[in-house]
Structure formats: structure tokens, C-alpha cells
mmCIF file of C-alpha atoms in Angstrom:
data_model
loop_
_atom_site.group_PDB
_atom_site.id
_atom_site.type_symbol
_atom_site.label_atom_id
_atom_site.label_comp_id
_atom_site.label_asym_id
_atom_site.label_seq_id
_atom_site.Cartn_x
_atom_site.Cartn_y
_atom_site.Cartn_z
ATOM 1 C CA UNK A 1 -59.282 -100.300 -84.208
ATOM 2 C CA UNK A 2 -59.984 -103.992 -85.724
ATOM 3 C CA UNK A 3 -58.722 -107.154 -84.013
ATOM 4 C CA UNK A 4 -55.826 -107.604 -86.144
ATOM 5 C CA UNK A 5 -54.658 -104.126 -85.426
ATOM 6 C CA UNK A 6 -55.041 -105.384 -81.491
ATOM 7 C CA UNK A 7 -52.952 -108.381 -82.343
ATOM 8 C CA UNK A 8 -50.117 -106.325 -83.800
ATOM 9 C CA UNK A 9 -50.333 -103.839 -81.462
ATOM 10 C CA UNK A 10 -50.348 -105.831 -78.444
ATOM 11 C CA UNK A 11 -47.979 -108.286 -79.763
ATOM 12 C CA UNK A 12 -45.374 -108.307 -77.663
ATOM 13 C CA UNK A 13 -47.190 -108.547 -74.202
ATOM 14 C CA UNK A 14 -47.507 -112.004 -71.941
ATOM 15 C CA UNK A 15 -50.946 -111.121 -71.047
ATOM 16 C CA UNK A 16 -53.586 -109.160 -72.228
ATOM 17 C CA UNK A 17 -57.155 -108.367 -70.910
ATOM 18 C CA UNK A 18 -59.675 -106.225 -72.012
ATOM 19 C CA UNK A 19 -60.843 -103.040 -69.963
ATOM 20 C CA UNK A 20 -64.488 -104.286 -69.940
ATOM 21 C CA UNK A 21 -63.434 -107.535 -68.380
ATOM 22 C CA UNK A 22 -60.608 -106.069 -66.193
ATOM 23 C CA UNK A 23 -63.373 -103.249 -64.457
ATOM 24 C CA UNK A 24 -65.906 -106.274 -63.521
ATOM 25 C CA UNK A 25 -64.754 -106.550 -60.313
ATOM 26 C CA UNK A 26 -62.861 -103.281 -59.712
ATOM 27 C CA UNK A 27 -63.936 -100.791 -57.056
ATOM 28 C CA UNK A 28 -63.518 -97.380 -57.544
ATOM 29 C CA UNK A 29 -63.738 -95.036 -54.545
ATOM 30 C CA UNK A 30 -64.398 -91.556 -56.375
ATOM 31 C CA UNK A 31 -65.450 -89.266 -53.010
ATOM 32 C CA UNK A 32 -61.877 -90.589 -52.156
ATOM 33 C CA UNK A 33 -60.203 -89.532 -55.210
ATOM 34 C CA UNK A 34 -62.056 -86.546 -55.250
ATOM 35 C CA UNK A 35 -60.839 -85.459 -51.971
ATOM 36 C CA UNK A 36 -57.288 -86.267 -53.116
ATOM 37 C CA UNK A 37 -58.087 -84.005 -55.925
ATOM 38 C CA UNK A 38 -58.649 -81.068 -53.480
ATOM 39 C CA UNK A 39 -56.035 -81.539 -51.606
ATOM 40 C CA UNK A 40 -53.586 -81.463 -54.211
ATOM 41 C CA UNK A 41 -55.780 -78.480 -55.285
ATOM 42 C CA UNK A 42 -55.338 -76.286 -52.458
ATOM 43 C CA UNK A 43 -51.665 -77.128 -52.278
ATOM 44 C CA UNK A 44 -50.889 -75.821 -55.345
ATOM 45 C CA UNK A 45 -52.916 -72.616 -55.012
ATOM 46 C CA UNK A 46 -51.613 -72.452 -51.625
ATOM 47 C CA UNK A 47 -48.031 -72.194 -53.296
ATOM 48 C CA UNK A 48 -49.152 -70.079 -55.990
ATOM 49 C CA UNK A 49 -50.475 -67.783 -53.533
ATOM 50 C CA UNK A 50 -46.815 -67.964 -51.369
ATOM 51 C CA UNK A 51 -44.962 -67.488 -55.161
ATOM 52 C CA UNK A 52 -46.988 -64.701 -55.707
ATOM 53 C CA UNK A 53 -46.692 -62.787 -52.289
ATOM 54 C CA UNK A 54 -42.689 -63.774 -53.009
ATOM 55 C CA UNK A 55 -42.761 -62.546 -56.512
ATOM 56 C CA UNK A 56 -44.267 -58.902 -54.635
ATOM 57 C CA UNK A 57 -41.268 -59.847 -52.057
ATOM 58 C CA UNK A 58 -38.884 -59.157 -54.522
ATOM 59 C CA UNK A 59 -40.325 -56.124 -55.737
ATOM 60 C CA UNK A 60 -40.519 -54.168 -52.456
ATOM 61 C CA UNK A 61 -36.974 -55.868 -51.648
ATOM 62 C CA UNK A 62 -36.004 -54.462 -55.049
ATOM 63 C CA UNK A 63 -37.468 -50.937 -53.920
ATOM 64 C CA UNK A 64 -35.766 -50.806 -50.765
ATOM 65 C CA UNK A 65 -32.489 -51.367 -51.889
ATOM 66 C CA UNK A 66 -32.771 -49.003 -54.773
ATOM 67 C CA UNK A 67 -33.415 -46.466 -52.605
ATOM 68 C CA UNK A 68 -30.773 -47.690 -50.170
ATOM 69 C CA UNK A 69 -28.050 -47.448 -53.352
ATOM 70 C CA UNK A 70 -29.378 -43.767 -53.946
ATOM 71 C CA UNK A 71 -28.955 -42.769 -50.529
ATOM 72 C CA UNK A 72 -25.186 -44.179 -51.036
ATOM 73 C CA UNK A 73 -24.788 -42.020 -53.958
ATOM 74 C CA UNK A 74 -26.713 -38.967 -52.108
ATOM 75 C CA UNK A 75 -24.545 -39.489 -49.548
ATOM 76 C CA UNK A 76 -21.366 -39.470 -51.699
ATOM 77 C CA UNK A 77 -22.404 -36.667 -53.845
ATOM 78 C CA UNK A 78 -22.444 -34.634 -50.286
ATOM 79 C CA UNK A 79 -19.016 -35.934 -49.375
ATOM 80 C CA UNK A 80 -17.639 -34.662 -52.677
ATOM 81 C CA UNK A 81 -19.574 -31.518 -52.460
ATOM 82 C CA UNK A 82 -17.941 -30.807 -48.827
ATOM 83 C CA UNK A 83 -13.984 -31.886 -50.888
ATOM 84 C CA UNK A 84 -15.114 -29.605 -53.277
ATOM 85 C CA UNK A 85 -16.295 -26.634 -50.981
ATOM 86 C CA UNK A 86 -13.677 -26.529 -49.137
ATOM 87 C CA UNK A 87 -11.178 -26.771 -51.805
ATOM 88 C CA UNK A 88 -12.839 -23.815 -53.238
ATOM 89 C CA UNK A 89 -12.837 -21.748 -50.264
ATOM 90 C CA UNK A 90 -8.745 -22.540 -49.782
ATOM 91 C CA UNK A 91 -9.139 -21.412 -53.960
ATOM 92 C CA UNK A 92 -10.962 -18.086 -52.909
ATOM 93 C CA UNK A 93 -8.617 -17.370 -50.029
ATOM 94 C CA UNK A 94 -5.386 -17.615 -52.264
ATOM 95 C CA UNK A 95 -6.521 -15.290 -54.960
ATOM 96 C CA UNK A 96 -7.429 -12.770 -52.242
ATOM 97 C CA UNK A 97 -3.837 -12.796 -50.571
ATOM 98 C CA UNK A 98 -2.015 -12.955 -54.005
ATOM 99 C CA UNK A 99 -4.544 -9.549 -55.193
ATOM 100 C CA UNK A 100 -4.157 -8.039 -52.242
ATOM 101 C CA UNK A 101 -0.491 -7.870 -52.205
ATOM 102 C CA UNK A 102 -0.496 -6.677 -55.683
ATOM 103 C CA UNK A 103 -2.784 -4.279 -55.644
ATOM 104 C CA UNK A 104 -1.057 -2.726 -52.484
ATOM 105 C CA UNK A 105 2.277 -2.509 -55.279
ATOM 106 C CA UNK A 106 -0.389 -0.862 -57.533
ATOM 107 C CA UNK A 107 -1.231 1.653 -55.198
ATOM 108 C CA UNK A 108 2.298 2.397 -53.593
ATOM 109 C CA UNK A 109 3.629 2.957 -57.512
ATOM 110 C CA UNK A 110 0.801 5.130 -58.321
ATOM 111 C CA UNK A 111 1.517 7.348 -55.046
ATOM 112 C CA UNK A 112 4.822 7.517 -55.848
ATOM 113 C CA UNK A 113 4.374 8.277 -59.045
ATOM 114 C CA UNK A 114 1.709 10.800 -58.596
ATOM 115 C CA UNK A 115 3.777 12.697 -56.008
ATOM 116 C CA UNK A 116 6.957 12.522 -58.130
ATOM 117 C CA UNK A 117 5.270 14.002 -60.939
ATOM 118 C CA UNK A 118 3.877 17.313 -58.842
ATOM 119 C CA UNK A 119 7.336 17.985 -57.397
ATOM 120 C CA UNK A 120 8.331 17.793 -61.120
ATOM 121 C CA UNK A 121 5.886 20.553 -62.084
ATOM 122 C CA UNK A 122 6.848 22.214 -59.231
ATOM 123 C CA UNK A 123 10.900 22.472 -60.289
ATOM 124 C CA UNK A 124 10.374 23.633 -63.345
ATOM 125 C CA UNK A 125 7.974 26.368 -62.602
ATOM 126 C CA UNK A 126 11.032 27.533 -60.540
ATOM 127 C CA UNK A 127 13.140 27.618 -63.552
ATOM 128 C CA UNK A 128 11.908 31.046 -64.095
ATOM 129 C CA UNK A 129 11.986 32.481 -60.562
ATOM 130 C CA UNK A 130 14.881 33.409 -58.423
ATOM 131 C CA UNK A 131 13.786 32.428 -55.369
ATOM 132 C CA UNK A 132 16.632 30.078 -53.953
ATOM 133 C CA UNK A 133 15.276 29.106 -50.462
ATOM 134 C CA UNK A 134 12.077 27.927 -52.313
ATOM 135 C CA UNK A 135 14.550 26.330 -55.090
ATOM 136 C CA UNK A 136 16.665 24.567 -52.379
ATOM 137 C CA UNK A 137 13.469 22.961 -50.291
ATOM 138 C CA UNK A 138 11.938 22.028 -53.988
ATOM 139 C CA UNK A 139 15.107 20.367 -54.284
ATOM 140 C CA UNK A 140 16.143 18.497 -51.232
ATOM 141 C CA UNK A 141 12.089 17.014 -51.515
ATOM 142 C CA UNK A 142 13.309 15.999 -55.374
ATOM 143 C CA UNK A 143 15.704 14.000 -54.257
ATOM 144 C CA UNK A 144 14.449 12.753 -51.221
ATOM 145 C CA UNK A 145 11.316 11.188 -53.071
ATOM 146 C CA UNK A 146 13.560 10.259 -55.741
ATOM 147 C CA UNK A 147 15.358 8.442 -53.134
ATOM 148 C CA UNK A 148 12.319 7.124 -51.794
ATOM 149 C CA UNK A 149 10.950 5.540 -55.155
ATOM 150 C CA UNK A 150 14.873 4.223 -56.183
ATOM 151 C CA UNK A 151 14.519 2.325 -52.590
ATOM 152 C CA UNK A 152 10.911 1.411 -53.552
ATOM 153 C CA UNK A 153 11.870 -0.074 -56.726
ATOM 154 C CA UNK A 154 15.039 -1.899 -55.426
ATOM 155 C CA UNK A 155 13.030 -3.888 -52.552
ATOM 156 C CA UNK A 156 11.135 -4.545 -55.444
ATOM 157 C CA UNK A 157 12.980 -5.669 -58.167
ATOM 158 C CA UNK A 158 12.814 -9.501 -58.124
ATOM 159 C CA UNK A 159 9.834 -9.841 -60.667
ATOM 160 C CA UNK A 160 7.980 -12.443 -59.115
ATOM 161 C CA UNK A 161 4.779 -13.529 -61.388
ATOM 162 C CA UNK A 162 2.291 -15.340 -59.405
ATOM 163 C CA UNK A 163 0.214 -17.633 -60.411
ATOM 164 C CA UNK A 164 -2.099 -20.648 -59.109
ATOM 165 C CA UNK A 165 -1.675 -24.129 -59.597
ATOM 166 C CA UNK A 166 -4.177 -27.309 -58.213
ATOM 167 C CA UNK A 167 -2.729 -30.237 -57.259
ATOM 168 C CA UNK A 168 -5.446 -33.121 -57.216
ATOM 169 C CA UNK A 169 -5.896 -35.625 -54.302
ATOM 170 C CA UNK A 170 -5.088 -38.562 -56.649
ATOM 171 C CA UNK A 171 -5.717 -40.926 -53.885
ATOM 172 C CA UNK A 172 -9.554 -40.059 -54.620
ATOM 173 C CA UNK A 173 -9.353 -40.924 -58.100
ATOM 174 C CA UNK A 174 -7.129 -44.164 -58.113
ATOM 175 C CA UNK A 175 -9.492 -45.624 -55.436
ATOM 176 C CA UNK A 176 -12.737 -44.673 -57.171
ATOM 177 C CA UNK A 177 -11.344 -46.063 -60.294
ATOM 178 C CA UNK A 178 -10.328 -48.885 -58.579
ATOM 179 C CA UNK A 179 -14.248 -49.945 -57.527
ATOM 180 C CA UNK A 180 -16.327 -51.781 -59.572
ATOM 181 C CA UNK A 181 -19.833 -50.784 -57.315
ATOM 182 C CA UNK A 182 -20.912 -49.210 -54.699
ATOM 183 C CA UNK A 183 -21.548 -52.599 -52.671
ATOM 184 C CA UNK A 184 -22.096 -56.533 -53.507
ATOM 185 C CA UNK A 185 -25.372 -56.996 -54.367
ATOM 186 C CA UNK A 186 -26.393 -60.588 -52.974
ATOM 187 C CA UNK A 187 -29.428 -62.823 -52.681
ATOM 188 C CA UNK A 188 -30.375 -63.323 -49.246
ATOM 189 C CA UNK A 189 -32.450 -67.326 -49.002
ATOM 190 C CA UNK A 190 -34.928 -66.959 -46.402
ATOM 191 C CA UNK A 191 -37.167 -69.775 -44.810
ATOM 192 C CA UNK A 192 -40.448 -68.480 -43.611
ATOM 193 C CA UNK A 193 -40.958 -71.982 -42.074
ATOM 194 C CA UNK A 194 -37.241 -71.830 -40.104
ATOM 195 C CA UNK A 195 -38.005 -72.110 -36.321
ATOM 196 C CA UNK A 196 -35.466 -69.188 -34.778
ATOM 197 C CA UNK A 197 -33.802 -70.009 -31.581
ATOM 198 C CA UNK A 198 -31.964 -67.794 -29.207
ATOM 199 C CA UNK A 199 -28.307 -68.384 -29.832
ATOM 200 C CA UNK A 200 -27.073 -66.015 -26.668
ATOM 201 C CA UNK A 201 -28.664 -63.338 -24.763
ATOM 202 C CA UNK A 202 -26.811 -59.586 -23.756
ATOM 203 C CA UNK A 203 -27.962 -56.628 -21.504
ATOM 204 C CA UNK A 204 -26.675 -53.229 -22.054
ATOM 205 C CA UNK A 205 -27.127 -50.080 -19.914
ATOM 206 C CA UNK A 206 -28.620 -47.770 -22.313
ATOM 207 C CA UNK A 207 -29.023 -44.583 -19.317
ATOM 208 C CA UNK A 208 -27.585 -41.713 -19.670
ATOM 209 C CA UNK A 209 -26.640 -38.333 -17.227
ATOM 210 C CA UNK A 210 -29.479 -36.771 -19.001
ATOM 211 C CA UNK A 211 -32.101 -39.037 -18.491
ATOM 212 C CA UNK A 212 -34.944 -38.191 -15.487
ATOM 213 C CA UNK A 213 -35.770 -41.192 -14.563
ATOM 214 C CA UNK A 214 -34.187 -43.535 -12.455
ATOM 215 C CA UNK A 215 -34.924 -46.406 -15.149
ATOM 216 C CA UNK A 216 -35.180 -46.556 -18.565
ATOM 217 C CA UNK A 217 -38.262 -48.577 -20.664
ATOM 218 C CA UNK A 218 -37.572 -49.452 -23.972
ATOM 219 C CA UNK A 219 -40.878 -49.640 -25.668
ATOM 220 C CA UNK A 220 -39.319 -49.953 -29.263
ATOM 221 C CA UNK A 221 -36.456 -50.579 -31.065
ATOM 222 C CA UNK A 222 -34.887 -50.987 -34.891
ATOM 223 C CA UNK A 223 -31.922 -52.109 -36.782
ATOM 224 C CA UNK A 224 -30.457 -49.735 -39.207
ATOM 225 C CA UNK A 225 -28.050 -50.973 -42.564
ATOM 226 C CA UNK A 226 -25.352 -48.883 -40.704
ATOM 227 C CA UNK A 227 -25.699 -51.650 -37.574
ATOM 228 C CA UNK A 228 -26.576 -48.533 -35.735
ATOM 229 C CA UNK A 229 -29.917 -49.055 -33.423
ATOM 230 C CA UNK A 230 -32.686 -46.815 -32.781
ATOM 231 C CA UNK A 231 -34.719 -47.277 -29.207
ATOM 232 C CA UNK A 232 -37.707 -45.469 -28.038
ATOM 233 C CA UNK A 233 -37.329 -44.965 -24.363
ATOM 234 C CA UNK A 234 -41.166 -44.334 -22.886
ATOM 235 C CA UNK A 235 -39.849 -42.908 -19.357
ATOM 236 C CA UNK A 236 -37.411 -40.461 -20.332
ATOM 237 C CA UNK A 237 -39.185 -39.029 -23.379
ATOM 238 C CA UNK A 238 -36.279 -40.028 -25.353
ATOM 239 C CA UNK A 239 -35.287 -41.247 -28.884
ATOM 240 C CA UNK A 240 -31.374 -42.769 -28.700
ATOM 241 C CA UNK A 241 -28.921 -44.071 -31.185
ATOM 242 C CA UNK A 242 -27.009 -47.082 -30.198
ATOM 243 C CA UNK A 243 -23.582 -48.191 -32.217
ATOM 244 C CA UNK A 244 -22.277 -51.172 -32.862
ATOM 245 C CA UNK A 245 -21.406 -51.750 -29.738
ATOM 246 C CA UNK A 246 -24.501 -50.970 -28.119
ATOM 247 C CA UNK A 247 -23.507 -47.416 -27.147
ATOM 248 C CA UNK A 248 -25.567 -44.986 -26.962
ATOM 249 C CA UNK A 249 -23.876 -42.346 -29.659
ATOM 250 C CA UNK A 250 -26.897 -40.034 -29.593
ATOM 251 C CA UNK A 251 -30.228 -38.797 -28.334
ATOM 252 C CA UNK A 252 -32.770 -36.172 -28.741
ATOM 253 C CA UNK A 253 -35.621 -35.876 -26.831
ATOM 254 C CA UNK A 254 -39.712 -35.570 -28.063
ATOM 255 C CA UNK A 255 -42.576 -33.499 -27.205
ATOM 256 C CA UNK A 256 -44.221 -37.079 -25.670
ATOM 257 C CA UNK A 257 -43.955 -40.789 -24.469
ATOM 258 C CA UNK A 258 -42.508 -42.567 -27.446
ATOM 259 C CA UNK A 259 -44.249 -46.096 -27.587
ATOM 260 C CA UNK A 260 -43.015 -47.443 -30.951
ATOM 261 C CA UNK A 261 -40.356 -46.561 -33.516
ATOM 262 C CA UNK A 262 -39.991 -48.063 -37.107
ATOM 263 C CA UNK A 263 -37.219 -47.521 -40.245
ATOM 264 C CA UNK A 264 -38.869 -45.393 -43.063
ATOM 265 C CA UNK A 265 -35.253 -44.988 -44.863
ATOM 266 C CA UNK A 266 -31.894 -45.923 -44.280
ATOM 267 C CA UNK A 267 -31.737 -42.781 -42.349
ATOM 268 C CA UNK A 268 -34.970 -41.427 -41.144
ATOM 269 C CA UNK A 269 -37.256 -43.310 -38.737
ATOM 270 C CA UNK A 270 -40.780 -42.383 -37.506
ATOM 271 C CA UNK A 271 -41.804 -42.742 -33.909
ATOM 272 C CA UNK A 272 -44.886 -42.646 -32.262
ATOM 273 C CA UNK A 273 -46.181 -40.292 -29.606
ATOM 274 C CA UNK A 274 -48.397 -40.758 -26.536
ATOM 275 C CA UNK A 275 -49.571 -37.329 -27.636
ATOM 276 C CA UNK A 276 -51.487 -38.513 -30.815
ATOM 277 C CA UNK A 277 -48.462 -37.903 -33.433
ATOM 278 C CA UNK A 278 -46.037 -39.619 -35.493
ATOM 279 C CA UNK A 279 -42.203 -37.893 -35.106
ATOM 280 C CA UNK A 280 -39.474 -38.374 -37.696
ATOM 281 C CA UNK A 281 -36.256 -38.409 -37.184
ATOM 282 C CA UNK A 282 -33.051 -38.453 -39.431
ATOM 283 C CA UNK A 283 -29.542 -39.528 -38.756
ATOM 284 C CA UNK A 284 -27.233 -37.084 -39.776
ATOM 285 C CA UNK A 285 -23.225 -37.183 -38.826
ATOM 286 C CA UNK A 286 -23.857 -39.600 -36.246
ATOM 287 C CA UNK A 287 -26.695 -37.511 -34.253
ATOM 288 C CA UNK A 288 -30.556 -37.638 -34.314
ATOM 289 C CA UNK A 289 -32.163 -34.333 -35.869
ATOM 290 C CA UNK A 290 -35.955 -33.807 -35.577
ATOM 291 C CA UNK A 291 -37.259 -33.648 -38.532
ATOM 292 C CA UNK A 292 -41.254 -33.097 -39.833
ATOM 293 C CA UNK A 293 -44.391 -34.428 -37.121
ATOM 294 C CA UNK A 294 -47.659 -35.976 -38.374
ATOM 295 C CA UNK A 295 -50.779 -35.014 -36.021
ATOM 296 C CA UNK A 296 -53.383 -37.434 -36.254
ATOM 297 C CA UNK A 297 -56.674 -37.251 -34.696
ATOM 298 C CA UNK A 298 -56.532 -40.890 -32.746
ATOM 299 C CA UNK A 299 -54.614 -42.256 -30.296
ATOM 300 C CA UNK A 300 -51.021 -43.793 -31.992
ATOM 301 C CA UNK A 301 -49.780 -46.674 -30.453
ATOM 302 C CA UNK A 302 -47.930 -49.424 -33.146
ATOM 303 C CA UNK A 303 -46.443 -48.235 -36.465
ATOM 304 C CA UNK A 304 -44.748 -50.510 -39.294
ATOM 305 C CA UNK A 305 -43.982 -48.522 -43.361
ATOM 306 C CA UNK A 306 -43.660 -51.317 -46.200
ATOM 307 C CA UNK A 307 -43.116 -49.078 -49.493
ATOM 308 C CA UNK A 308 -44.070 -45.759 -48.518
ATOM 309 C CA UNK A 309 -46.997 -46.454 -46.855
ATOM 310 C CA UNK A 310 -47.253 -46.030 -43.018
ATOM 311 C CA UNK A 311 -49.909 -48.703 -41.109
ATOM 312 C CA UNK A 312 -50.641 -47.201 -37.482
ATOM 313 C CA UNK A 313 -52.584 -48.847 -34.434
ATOM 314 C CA UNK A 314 -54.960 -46.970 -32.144
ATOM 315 C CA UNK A 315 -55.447 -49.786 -29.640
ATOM 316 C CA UNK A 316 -58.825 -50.985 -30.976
ATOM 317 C CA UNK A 317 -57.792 -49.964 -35.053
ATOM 318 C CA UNK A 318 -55.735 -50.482 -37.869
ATOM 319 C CA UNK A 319 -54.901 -47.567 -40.401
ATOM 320 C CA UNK A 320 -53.066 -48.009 -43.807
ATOM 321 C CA UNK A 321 -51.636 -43.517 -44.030
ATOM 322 C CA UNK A 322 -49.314 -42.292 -46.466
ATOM 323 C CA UNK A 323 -46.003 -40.660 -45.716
ATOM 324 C CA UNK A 324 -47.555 -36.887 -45.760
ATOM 325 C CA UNK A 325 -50.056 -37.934 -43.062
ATOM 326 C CA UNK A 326 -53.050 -38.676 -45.608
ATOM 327 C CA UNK A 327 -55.605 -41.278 -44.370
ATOM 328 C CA UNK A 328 -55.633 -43.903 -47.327
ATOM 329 C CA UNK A 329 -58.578 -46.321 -45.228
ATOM 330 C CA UNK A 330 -59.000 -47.849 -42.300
ATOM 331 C CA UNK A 331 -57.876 -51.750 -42.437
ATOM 332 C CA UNK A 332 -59.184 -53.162 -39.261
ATOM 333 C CA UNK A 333 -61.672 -52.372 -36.727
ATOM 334 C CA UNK A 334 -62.127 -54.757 -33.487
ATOM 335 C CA UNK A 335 -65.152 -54.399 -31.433
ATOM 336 C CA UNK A 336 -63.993 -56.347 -28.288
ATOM 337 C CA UNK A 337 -62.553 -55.667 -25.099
ATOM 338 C CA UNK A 338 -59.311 -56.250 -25.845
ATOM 339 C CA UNK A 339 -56.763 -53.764 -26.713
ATOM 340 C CA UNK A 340 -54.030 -54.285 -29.291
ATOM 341 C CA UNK A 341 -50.639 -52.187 -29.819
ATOM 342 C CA UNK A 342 -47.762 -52.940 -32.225
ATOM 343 C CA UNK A 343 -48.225 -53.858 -35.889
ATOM 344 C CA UNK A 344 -46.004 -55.932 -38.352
ATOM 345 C CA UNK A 345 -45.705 -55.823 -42.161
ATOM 346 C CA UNK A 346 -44.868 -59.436 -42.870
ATOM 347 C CA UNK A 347 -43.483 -59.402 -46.135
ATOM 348 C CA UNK A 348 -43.972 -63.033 -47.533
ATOM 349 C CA UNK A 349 -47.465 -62.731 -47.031
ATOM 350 C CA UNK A 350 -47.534 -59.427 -48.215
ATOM 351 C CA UNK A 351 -49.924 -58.538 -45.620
ATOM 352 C CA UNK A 352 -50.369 -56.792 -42.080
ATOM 353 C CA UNK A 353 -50.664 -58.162 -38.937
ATOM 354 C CA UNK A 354 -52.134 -55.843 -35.069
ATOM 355 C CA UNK A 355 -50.727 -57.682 -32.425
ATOM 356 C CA UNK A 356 -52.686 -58.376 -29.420
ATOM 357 C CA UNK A 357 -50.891 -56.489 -26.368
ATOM 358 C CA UNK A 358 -51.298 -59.784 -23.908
ATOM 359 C CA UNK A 359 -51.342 -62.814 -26.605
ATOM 360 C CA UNK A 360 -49.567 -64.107 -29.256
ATOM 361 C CA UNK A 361 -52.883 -63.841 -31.320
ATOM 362 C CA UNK A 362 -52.695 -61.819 -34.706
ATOM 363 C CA UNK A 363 -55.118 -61.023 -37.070
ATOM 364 C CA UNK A 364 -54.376 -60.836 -41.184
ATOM 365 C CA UNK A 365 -55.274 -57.971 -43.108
ATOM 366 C CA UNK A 366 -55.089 -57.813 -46.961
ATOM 367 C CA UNK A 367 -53.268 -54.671 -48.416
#
């Protein structure tokens, strides 16, 4: 660029200095900027890394409330398919009191009719003969099943024609018609930096007449979309459902000490047993029905399930198992003393966490 380009270029500015001149004296700390550099550097991978985990949020968010609409529809479908059952049934049982009446007329006409036609054979081979004492008793049982088919016919005169009709539960139809969707789908903003504090704090008697010991010890508990709450109670050998309220609506009882219990749908949960097995249980009309048991061939302490994968905790181990009891790999391993029980599938950093038993320490393992 020549100096009369300069000139018009730089025209319009009070004060101009060359770059050469201007850097004479200029100090330039570049282990300084370079460090800035970095930092800015890990900041942004660090929240590409927590868009990323949030982008695989969404997914497994996605795929638990997918199958959490299904169940609503499975659960519907089995509603309707009860309506429809039992509408059948009061269908079946109609037809059978309306056929059996008529074919008892059926029957009582072709007796009659069958009977009334012998006797008739029976007159007129008498025509013939001249036997009247035979004549007169052919005659008085003429007319007296004559009699009986005229007073057969007359209680039976009014032609009534039967016939079915259905009258739908149009209260069924106007409010299904009347919904849009099966629920309000709605984003849920979550702070993984939020510091939680304890707004209020309840106790609730969870013992019941059944239970054997004098005290109960929760050793697990979850929330399911119902509100309904599952606990794990070690002492009695129990698993009990909770309402609203806090009630205990249900219980069934398992082959062990439970020590941890976790949601695998919106109506099954799996629940770990002193006795080296994982337990499911379904919720099914408001009671808990034992369902299929894993066997595994280490002690089970912790469990957590993020999409369809089950991580376990030995005590000293960390296993990543599918659903049907398959061992996928082993995550975690820890050669110390210590002994660690519960695990957690933190979601934002779409990793898994074994708790230490006695410490708030956790160690991060990549999926």
C-alpha cells in the first residue's frame, strides 16, 4: 500500500503512528497470554463436554418417556380390553337365555306334534274295527292332547321376536374425543450447579401386623410417575408400596435381605438380595407381584438401570449387566480396604458413580 493510499486511508484520524514505532517500547507477556489461551480452552471443551453429555440427556430422557407414553397406551389398551370382555360375556349370556327359551318352544311343539300325529294314526286305524272301548279311550286321549296343544298354543300366542340390540357407553367416546393427548408433554430446566436445601422434614410409620421384627430398616427407596413409593425393608425381608400419602398400600415379601431397590419401568423395579440376586417386581392393580430373579455369582449390594442397562456393586466392584442378567464388563475394580455399596447413574455426566459406604467420596466411571 503506497503513502498516498495511507494518507487517504487514514485521513480522517487525529493521530496516527506506525506499528514499528508504536511496538518500540511495548511489552508483550506471551506465557501470560498463553495461559489465558488455555483457560479459555478448557472452558469451552469443558462446556462442550457438559452440551454433549446434555445432548445424550435428552436422548435417554426422550427414551424414558417414550416408553412411559407406551405403557399409558398398554395400559389403556388393557382397560378397554377388560370394557370389552366383559361386555362380551353380558353379549354371550343374552344369546344363551334368549336360545334357550326358544329352543325349549322348539322342543315342546315338536312333542306335541309328534304325539298328536301317532294318536292320529291310531284313530283312523280304528275306522275299520269295531272295538268301541278301544275307540272311546283313543278318543278321550284325542281330545285331551288336542286340548293340551290348543292350551299350548294360546299361552303362546303373543309372537314375540327377539332380538339384540347394543347400546354404547357414549360417555367413553365423547371424553376420548374430547382429549387432545395422553398427557402434557413439558420441558423440565434443571441446574446441575443448584445447591438443594431441605425445605421440611416428615416421618412415617411404614410397619405393618405382618412384619417380624420389632423395627423396620429401610435400606432403599424410589419414586414412581404414579407418586407411589417403593422401599426395601432389610429386617423384615420385605418389598412395600407406599401411596401418596405415605401408606403402605402393598407388600410382598423376598427370598432375602433386600439392600437396594431401583425403577427399571414405570411399573417394574429390581431389588437386590443379600442372597446374591437381583428380584423384579411389577405393580399391578395397586399390589406388588414377583416377577423374574437374576442369580449372579457375586455378592449384590447397590443397583442403578439408565436405558436398559443394569450397573450393580459387589462392595469392592462395579458391573455394567444387561436386563436378562448378561455380564456386559466389569467398570470398576478397587483394591483397598474400603468397602463401597450403592451406585448412581448421574445423567448430565452421562456417567456412573460407587459410593463409598462411610464418605461422601465417589469415583467416575465412563459408560
Amino acid at each position: 500500500m503506497g503513502s498516498y493510499t495511507l494518507c487517504w486511508y487514514f485521513r480522517q484520524c487525529t493521530n496516527v503512528a506506525l506499528i514499528s514505532e508504536s511496538v518500540k517500547n511495548l511489552s508483550v507477556d506471551t506465557q501470560q497470554l498463553s495461559n489465558k489461551i488455555q483457560i479459555i480452552l478448557a472452558e469451552l471443551n469443558k462446556f462442550k463436554r457438559s452440551q454433549d453429555a446434555s445432548i445424550h440427556f435428552v436422548e435417554g430422557s426422550y427414551s424414558e418417556k417414550l416408553k412411559e407414553i407406551r405403557e399409558v397406551r398398554k395400559n389403556l389398551n388393557a382397560y378397554l380390553d377388560g370394557l370389552e370382555n366383559s361386555t362380551l360375556k353380558e353379549l354371550d349370556e343374552i344369546r344363551a337365555t334368549l336360545q334357550t327359551s326358544l329352543k325349549e318352544d322348539v322342543d315342546n311343539c315338536s312333542r306335541l306334534k309328534d304325539e298328536l300325529q301317532q294318536l292320529s294314526e291310531a284313530v283312523q286305524g280304528l275306522c275299520d274295527k269295531s272295538e268301541k272301548d278301544i275307540e272311546y279311550i283313543a278318543s278321550r286321549k284325542c281330545v285331551d292332547k288336542i286340548l293340551e296343544c290348543e292350551s299350548y298354543l294360546k299361552d303362546h300366542s303373543v309372537k314375540i321376536q327377539s332380538s339384540i340390540i347394543f347400546q354404547a357407553n357414549i360417555d367413553i367416546d365423547q371424553y376420548l374425543t374430547k382429549q387432545s393427548r395422553l398427557g402434557r408433554i413439558l420441558t423440565l430446566k434443571m441446574n446441575p450447579n443448584q445447591v438443594l436445601t431441605v425445605k421440611r422434614k416428615s416421618e412415617y410409620n411404614v410397619k405393618i401386623p405382618s412384619d417380624t421384627s420389632w423395627t423396620c430398616n429401610i435400606k432403599g427407596i424410589c419414586s414412581l410417575p404414579s407418586g407411589h413409593f417403593i422401599l426395601a425393608d432389610q429386617y423384615n425381608m420385605k418389598v412395600k408400596l407406599l401411596d401418596q400419602h405415605y401408606n403402605v398400600s402393598g407388600h410382598c415379601g423376598v427370598d432375602g435381605p433386600p439392600c437396594d431397590v431401583y425403577q427399571i419401568t414405570s411399573s417394574e423395579v429390581a431389588v437386590t438380595l443379600t442372597d446374591n440376586s437381583v428380584q423384579f417386581i411389577s405393580i399391578s392393580n395397586g399390589q406388588l407381584v414377583d416377577g423374574r430373579q437374576l442369580k449372579l455369582p457375586h455378592i449384590v449390594l447397590g443397583i442403578a438401570h439408565h436405558q436398559g442397562a443394569l450397573y450393580i456393586t459387589s462392595g469392592v466392584a462395579l458391573y455394567h449387566y444387561t436386563l436378562t442378567g448378561a455380564l456386559v464388563k466389569k467398570l470398576y475394580v478397587d483394591i483397598s480396604d474400603k468397602r463401597r455399596g450403592k451406585c448412581i447413574v448421574n445423567k448430565f455426566e452421562y456417567g456412573t458413580y460407587g459410593t463409598y459406604c462411610k464418605s461422601i467420596c465417589i469415583q467416575y466411571v465412563n459408560i
